[in-house]
mmCIF file with all atom_site columns, C-alpha atoms in Angstrom:
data_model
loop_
_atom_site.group_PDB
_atom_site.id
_atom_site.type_symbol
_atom_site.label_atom_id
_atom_site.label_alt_id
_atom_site.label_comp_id
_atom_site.label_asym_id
_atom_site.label_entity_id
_atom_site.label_seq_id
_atom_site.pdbx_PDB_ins_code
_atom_site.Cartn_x
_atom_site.Cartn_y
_atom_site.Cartn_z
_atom_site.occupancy
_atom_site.B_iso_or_equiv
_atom_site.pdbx_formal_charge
_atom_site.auth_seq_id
_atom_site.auth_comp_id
_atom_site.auth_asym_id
_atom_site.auth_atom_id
_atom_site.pdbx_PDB_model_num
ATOM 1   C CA . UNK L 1 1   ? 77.788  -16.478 -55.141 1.00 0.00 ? 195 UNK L CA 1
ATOM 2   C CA . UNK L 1 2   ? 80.377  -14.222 -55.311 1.00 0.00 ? 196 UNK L CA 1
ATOM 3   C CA . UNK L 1 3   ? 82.159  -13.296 -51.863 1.00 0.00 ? 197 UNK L CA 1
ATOM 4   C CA . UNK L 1 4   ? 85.437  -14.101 -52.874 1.00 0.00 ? 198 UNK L CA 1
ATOM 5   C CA . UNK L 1 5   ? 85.557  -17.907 -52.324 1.00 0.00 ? 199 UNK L CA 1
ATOM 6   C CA . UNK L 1 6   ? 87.980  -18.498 -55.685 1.00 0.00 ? 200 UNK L CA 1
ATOM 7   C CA . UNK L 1 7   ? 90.037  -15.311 -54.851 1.00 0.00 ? 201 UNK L CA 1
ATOM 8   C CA . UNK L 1 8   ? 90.831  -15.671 -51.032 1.00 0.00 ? 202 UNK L CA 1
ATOM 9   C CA . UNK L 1 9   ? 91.677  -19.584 -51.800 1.00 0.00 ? 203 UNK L CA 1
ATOM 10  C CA . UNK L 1 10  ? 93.933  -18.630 -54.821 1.00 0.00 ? 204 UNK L CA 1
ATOM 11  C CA . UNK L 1 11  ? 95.747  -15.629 -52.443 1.00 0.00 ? 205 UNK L CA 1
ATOM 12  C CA . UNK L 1 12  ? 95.999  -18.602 -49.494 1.00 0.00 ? 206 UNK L CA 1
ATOM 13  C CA . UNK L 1 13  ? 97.939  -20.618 -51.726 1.00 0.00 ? 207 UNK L CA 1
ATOM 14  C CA . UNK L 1 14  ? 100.547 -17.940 -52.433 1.00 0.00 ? 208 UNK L CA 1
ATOM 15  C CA . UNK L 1 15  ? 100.392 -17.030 -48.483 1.00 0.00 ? 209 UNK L CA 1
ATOM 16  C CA . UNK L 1 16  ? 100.566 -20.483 -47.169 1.00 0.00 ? 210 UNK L CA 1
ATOM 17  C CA . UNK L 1 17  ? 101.644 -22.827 -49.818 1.00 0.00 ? 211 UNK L CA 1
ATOM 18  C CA . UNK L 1 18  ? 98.876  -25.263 -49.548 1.00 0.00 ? 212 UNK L CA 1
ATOM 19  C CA . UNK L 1 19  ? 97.314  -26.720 -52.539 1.00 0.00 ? 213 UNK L CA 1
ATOM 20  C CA . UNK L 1 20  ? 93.880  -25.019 -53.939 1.00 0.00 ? 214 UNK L CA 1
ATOM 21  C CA . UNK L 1 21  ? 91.973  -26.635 -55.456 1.00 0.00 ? 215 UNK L CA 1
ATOM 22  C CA . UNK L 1 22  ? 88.428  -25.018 -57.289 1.00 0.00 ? 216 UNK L CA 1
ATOM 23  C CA . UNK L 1 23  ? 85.445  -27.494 -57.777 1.00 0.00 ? 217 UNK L CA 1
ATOM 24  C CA . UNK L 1 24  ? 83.702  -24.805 -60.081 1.00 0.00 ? 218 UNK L CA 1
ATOM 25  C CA . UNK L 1 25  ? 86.888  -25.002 -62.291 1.00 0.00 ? 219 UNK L CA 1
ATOM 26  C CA . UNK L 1 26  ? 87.267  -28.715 -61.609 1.00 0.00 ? 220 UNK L CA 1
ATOM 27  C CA . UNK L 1 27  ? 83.741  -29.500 -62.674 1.00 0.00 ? 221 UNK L CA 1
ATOM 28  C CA . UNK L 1 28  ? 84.631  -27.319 -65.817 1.00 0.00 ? 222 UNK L CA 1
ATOM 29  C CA . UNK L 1 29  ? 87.765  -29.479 -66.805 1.00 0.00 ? 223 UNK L CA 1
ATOM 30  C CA . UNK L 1 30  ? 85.898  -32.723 -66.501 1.00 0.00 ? 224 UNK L CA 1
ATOM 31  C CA . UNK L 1 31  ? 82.670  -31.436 -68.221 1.00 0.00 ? 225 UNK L CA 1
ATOM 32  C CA . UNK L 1 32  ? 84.729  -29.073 -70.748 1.00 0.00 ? 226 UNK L CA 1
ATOM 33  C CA . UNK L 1 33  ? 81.853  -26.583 -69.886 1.00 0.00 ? 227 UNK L CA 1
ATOM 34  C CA . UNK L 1 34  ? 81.318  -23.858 -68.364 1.00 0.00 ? 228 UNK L CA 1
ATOM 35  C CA . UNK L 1 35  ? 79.040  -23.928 -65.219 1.00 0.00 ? 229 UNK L CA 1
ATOM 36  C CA . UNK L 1 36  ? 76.826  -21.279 -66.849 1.00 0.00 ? 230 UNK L CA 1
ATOM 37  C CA . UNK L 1 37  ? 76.097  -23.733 -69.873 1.00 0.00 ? 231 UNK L CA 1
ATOM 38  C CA . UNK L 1 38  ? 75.668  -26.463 -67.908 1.00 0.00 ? 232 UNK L CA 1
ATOM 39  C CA . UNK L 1 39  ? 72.883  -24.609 -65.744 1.00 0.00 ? 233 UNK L CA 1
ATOM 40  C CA . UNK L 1 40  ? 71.981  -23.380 -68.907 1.00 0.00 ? 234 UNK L CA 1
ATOM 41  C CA . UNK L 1 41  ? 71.662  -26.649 -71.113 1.00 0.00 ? 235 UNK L CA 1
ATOM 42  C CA . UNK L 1 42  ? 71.493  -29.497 -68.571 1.00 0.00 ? 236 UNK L CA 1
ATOM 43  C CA . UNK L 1 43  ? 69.989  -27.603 -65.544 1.00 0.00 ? 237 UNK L CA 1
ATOM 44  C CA . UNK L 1 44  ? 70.652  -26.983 -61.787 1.00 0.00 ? 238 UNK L CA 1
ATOM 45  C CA . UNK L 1 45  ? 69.932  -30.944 -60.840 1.00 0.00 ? 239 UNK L CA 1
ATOM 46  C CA . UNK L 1 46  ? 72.640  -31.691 -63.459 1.00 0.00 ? 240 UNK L CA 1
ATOM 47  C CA . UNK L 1 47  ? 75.148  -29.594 -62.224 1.00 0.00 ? 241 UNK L CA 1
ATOM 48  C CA . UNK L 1 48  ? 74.441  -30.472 -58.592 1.00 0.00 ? 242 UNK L CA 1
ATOM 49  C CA . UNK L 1 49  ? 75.148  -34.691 -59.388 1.00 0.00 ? 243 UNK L CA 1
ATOM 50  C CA . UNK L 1 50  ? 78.388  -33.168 -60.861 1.00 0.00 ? 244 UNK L CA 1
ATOM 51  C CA . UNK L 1 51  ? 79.338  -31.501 -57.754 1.00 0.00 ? 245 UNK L CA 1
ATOM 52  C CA . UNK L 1 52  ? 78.283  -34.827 -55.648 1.00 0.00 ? 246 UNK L CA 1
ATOM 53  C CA . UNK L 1 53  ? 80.911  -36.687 -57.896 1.00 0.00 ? 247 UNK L CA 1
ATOM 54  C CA . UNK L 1 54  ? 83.209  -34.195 -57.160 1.00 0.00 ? 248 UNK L CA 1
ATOM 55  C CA . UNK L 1 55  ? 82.800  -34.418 -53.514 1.00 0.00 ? 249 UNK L CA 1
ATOM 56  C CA . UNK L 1 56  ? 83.125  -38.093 -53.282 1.00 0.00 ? 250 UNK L CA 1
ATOM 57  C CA . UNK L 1 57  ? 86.402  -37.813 -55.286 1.00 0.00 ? 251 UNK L CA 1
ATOM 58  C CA . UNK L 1 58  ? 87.121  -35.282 -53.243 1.00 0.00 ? 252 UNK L CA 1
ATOM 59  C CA . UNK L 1 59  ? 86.957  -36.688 -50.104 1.00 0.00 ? 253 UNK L CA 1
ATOM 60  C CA . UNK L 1 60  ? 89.169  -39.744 -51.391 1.00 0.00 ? 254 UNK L CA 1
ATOM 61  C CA . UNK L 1 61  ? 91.425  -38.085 -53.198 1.00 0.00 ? 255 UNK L CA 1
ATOM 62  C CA . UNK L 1 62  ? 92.647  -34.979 -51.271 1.00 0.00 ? 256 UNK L CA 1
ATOM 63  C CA . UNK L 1 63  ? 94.327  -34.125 -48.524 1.00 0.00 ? 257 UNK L CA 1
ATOM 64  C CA . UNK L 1 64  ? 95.995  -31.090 -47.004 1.00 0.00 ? 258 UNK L CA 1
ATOM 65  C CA . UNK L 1 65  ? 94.617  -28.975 -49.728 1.00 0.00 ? 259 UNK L CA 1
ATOM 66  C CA . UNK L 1 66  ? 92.129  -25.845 -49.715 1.00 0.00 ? 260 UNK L CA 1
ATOM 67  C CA . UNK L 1 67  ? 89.237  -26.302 -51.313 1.00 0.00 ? 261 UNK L CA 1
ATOM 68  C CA . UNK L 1 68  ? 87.183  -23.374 -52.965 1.00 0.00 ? 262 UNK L CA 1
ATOM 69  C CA . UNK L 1 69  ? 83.390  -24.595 -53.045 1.00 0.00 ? 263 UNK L CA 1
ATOM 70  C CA . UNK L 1 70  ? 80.433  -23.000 -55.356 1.00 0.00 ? 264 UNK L CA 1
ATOM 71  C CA . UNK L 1 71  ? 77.763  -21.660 -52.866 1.00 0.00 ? 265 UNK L CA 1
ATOM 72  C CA . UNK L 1 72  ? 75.549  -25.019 -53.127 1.00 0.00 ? 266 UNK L CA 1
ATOM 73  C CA . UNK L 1 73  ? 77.873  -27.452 -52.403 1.00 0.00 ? 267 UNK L CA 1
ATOM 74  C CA . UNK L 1 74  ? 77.436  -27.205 -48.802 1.00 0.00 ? 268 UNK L CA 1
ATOM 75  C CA . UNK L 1 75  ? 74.515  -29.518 -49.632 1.00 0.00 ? 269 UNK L CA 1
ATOM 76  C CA . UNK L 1 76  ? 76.668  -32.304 -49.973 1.00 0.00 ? 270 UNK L CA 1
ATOM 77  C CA . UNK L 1 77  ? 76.585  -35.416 -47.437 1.00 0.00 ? 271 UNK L CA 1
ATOM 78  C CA . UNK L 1 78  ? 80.126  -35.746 -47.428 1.00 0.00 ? 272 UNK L CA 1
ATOM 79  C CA . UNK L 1 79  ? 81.532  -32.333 -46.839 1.00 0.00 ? 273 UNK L CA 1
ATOM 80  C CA . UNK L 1 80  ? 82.550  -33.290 -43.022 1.00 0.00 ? 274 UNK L CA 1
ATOM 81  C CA . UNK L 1 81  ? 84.393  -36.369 -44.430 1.00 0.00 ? 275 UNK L CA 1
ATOM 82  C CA . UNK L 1 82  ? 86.542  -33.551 -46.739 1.00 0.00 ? 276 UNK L CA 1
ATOM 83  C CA . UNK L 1 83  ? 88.039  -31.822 -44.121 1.00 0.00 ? 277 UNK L CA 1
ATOM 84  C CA . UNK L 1 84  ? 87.257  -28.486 -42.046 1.00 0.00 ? 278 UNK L CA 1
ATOM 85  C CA . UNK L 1 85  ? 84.493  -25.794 -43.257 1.00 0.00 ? 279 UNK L CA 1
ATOM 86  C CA . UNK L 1 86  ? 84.969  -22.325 -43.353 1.00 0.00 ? 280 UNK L CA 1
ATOM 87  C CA . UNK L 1 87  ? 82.126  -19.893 -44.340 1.00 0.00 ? 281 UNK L CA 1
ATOM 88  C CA . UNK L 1 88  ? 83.294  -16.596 -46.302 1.00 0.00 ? 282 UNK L CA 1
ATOM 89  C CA . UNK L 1 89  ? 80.516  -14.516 -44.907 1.00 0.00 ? 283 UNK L CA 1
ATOM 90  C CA . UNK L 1 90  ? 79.346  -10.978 -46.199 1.00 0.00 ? 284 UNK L CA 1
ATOM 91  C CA . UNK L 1 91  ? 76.372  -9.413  -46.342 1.00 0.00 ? 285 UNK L CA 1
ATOM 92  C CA . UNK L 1 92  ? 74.523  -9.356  -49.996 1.00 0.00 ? 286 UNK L CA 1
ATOM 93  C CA . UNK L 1 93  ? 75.150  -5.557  -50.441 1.00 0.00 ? 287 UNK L CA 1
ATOM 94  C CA . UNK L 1 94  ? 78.752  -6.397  -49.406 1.00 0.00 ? 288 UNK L CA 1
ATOM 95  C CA . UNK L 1 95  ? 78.828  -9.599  -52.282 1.00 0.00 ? 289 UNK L CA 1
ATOM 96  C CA . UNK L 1 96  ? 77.027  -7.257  -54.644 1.00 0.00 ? 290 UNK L CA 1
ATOM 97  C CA . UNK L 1 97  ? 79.220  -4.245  -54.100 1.00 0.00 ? 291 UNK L CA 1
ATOM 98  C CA . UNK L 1 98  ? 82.524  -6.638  -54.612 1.00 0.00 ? 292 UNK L CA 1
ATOM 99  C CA . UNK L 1 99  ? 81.249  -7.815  -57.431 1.00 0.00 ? 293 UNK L CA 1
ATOM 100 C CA . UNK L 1 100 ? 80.648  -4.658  -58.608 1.00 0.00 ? 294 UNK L CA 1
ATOM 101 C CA . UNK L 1 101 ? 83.782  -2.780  -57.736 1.00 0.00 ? 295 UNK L CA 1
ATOM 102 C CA . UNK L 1 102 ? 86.024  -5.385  -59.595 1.00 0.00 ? 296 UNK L CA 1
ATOM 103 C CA . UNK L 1 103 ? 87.809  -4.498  -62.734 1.00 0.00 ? 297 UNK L CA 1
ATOM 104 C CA . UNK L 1 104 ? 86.173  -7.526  -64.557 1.00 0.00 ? 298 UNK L CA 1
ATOM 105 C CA . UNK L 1 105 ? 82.163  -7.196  -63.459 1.00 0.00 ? 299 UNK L CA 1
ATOM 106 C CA . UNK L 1 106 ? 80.642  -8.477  -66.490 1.00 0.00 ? 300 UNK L CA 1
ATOM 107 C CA . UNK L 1 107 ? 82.601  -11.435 -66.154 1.00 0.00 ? 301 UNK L CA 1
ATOM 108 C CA . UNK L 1 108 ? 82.000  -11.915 -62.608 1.00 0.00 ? 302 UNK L CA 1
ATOM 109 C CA . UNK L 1 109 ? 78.253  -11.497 -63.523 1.00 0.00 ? 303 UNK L CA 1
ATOM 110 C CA . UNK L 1 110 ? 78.596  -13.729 -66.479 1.00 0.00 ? 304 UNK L CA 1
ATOM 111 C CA . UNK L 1 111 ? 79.856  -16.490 -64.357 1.00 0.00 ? 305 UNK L CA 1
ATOM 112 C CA . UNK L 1 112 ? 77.183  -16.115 -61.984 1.00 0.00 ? 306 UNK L CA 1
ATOM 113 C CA . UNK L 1 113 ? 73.802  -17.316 -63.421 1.00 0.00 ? 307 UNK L CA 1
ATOM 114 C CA . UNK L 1 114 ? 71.954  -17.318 -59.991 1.00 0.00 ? 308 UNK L CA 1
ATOM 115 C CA . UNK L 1 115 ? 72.678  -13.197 -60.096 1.00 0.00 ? 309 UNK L CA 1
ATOM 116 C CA . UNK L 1 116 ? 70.762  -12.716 -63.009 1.00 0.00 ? 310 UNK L CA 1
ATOM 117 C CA . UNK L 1 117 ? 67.471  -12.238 -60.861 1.00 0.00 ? 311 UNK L CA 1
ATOM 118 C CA . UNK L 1 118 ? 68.399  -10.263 -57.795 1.00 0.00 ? 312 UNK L CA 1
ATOM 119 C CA . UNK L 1 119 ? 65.517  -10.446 -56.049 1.00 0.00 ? 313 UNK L CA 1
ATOM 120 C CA . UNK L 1 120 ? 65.665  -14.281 -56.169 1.00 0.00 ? 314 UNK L CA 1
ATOM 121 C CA . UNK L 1 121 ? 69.515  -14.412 -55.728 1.00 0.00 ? 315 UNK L CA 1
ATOM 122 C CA . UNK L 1 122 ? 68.868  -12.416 -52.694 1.00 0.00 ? 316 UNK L CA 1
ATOM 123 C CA . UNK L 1 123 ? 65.737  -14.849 -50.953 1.00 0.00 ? 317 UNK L CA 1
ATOM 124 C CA . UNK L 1 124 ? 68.851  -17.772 -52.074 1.00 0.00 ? 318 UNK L CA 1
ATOM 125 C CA . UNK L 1 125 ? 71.145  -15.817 -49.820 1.00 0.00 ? 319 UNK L CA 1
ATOM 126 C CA . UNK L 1 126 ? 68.927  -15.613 -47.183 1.00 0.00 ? 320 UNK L CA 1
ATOM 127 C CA . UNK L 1 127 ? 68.174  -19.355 -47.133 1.00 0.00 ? 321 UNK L CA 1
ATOM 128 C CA . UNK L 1 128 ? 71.611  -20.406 -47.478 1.00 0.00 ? 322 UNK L CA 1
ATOM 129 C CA . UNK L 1 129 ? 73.454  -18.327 -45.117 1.00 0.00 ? 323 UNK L CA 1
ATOM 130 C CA . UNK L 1 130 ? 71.460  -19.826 -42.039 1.00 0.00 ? 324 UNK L CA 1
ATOM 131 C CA . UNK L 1 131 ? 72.483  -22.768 -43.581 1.00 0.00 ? 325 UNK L CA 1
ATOM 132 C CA . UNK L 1 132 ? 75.851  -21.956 -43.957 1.00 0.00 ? 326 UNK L CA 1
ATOM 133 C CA . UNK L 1 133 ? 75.936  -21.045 -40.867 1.00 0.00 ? 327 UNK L CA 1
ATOM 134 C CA . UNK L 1 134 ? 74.965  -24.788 -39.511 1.00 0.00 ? 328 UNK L CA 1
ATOM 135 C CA . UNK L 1 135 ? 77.432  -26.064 -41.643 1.00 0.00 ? 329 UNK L CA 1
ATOM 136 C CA . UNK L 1 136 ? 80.721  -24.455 -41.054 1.00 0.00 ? 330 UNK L CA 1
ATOM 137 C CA . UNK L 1 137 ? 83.245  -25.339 -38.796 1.00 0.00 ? 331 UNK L CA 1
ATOM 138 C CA . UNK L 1 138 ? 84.702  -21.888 -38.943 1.00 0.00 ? 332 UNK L CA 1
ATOM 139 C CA . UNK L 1 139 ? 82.921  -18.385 -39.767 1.00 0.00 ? 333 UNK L CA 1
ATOM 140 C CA . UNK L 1 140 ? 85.599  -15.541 -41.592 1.00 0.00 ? 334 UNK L CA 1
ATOM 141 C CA . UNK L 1 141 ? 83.890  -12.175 -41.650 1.00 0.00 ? 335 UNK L CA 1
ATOM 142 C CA . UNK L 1 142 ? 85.117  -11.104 -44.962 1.00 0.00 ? 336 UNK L CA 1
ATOM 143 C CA . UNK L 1 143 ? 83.298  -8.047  -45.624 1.00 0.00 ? 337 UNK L CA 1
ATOM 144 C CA . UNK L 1 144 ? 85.941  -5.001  -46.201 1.00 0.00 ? 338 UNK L CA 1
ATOM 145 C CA . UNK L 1 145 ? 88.785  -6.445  -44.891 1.00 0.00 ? 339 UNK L CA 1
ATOM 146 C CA . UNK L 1 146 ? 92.028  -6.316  -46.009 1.00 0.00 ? 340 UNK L CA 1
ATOM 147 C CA . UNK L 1 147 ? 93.040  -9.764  -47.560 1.00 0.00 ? 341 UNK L CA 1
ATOM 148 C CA . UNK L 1 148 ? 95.805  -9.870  -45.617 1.00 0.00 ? 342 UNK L CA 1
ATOM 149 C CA . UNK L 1 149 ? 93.906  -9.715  -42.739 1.00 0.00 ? 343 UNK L CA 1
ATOM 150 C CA . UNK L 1 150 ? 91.959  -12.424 -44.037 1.00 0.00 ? 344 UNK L CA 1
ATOM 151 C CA . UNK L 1 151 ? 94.591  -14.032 -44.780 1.00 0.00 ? 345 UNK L CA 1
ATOM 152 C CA . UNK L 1 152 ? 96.150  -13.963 -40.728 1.00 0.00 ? 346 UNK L CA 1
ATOM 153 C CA . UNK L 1 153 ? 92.727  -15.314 -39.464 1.00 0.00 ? 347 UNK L CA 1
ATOM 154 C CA . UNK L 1 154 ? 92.727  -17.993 -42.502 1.00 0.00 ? 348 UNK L CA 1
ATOM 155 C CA . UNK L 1 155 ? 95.838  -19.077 -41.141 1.00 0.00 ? 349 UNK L CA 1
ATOM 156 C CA . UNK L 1 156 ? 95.026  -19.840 -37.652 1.00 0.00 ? 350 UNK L CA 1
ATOM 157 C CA . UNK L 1 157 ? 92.061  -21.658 -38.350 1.00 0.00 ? 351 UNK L CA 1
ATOM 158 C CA . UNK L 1 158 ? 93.998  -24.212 -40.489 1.00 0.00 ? 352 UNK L CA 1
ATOM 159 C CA . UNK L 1 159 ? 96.249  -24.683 -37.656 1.00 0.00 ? 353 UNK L CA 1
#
């Protein structure tokens, strides 16, 4: 929902050279939509069996390779069978003011159809970070940090 998920795992790449791999963007290739049309025209249930095909590929398919999630798909039954979790955590002032501060904010917002309420994208927040939480294998406080310094802690976690 807009912590930095796509960015960090794009900057890991060039800082590690392991494969990155986005299932928003992935999802988007298959469907030849984007995820904001297919909340849009097909629905949140929709896009969620699209993410649950994407998992079990995922888990089959990939190793070695860092995977950049949307916010739900920590949902899926699978996502221990993928490999390791690591929760990008911020505060929702700290997500909104990112989001805000970039060059490109009416994209980011574009892209982000749970953010067009924020009183509701801020009760999801609250429900999914506990869940998060449970979830992860790993927690990465990214809220202002350097991504370098993300980077570093990224790092050692992998290892």
């Amino acid at each position: 929902m807009g912590v930095g998920k796509g960015t960090i795992a794009r900057a890991f790449f060039k800082y590690s050279g392991r494969f990155s791999i986005d299932t928003d963007d992935l999802i988007e290739s298959i469907t030849k939509k984007k995820v904001k049309t297919i909340f849009k025209d097909e629905g949140e249930a929709h896009f969620r069996d699209l993410e649950k095909q994407c998992a079990l590929w995922l888990e089959k398919s990939i190793t070695n390779t860092v995977i950049s999630t949307g916010g739900g798909f920590y949902r899926q039954e699978n996502i221990k069978n993928i490999g390791k979790v690591v929760y990008l955590k911020s505060s929702f002032e700290g997500i909104l003011k990112r989001i805000n501060d970039a060059p490109n904010t009416k994209q980011k917002l574009a892209k982000r159809p749970l953010l067009k309420n924020l009183d509701e994208a801020k009760k999801l927040y609250n429900t999914r970070v506990k869940e998060y939480e449970n979830v992860a294998d790993f927690t990465l406080d990214v809220e202002a940090r350097d991504i370098e310094e993300i980077l570093k802690e990224l790092t050692s976690m992998c290892e």
